[in-house]
Short mmCIF file of C-alpha atoms in Angstrom, two decimals:
data_model
loop_
_atom_site.label_atom_id
_atom_site.label_comp_id
_atom_site.label_asym_id
_atom_site.label_seq_id
_atom_site.Cartn_x
_atom_site.Cartn_y
_atom_site.Cartn_z
CA MET A 1 -13.25 2.32 -40.27
CA ASN A 2 -11.43 0.75 -37.56
CA SER A 3 -10.05 -2.20 -38.02
CA ASP A 4 -10.30 -3.67 -34.00
CA PRO A 5 -13.52 -5.76 -33.62
CA PHE A 6 -13.81 -4.71 -29.81
CA VAL A 7 -13.53 -1.30 -31.26
CA ARG A 8 -16.07 -1.74 -33.73
CA ILE A 9 -18.34 -3.23 -31.44
CA LEU A 10 -17.87 -0.38 -28.92
CA GLU A 11 -18.55 2.55 -31.96
CA ALA A 12 -21.49 0.28 -33.04
CA ARG A 13 -23.67 -0.56 -29.95
CA GLY A 14 -22.03 1.50 -26.97
CA LEU A 15 -20.94 -1.59 -25.17
CA VAL A 16 -19.24 -4.92 -25.42
CA ILE A 17 -20.58 -7.86 -23.39
CA LEU A 18 -17.82 -10.02 -21.71
CA ASP A 19 -18.14 -13.61 -20.70
CA GLY A 20 -18.67 -14.60 -17.71
CA GLY A 21 -16.82 -16.23 -14.64
CA LEU A 22 -15.10 -19.56 -16.20
CA ALA A 23 -14.50 -21.41 -12.91
CA THR A 24 -18.07 -20.88 -12.24
CA ALA A 25 -19.49 -22.23 -15.94
CA LEU A 26 -17.04 -24.96 -15.37
CA GLU A 27 -18.42 -26.12 -11.97
CA ASP A 28 -21.98 -25.72 -13.27
CA GLN A 29 -20.80 -28.33 -15.79
CA GLY A 30 -19.62 -30.39 -12.77
CA HIS A 31 -16.08 -30.23 -13.02
CA VAL A 32 -14.31 -30.24 -9.64
CA LEU A 33 -11.90 -27.06 -9.05
CA ALA A 34 -10.26 -27.64 -5.90
CA ASP A 35 -6.72 -27.99 -6.74
CA GLU A 36 -3.63 -25.63 -7.37
CA LEU A 37 -4.54 -25.23 -11.30
CA TRP A 38 -7.99 -24.25 -10.76
CA SER A 39 -9.54 -24.29 -13.80
CA SER A 40 -6.51 -24.55 -16.32
CA ARG A 41 -6.12 -27.79 -15.31
CA LEU A 42 -8.90 -28.70 -17.38
CA LEU A 43 -6.49 -27.24 -20.72
CA ARG A 44 -4.87 -30.60 -20.59
CA ASP A 45 -7.67 -32.91 -19.06
CA ASP A 46 -10.42 -31.50 -20.56
CA PRO A 47 -10.32 -29.08 -23.34
CA GLU A 48 -13.41 -29.61 -24.81
CA ALA A 49 -14.64 -28.37 -20.87
CA ILE A 50 -13.67 -24.93 -21.76
CA LEU A 51 -14.47 -25.02 -25.25
CA MET A 52 -17.83 -25.61 -24.10
CA ALA A 53 -18.19 -23.01 -21.61
CA HIS A 54 -16.72 -20.48 -23.92
CA THR A 55 -19.34 -21.27 -26.62
CA ARG A 56 -22.13 -21.22 -24.25
CA TYR A 57 -21.32 -17.38 -23.38
CA LEU A 58 -21.16 -16.91 -26.91
CA ASP A 59 -24.80 -18.52 -27.88
CA VAL A 60 -26.19 -16.26 -25.12
CA GLY A 61 -24.69 -13.17 -26.44
CA ALA A 62 -20.97 -12.30 -25.10
CA ASP A 63 -19.39 -10.70 -27.64
CA CYS A 64 -15.60 -11.36 -25.90
CA ILE A 65 -14.24 -14.20 -24.38
CA THR A 66 -11.44 -14.09 -21.92
CA THR A 67 -8.66 -17.04 -21.57
CA ALA A 68 -8.50 -19.70 -19.35
CA SER A 69 -4.86 -19.06 -17.99
CA TYR A 70 -5.70 -17.58 -13.95
CA GLN A 71 -3.73 -19.80 -12.25
CA ALA A 72 -2.09 -22.01 -14.86
CA SER A 73 1.38 -22.45 -12.98
CA CYS A 74 2.37 -23.34 -9.38
CA ALA A 75 4.52 -21.52 -7.41
CA GLY A 76 7.78 -22.98 -6.85
#
């Protein structure tokens, strides 16, 4: 048996369900993401919002969630 959870799910079901758009989920929670750091700003300012978005995706059947690292630094 493979120890990789991703492979185990894929072998068992033939597919892996990924989460949806993190920024969209955060906007649905009422967060405004109109700045340079987008959703990654919330890692510092409101990490519970990130946790809530991820938890909601897991609650509706996602097997895999992505990181909140997109646009995590400013150019320059």
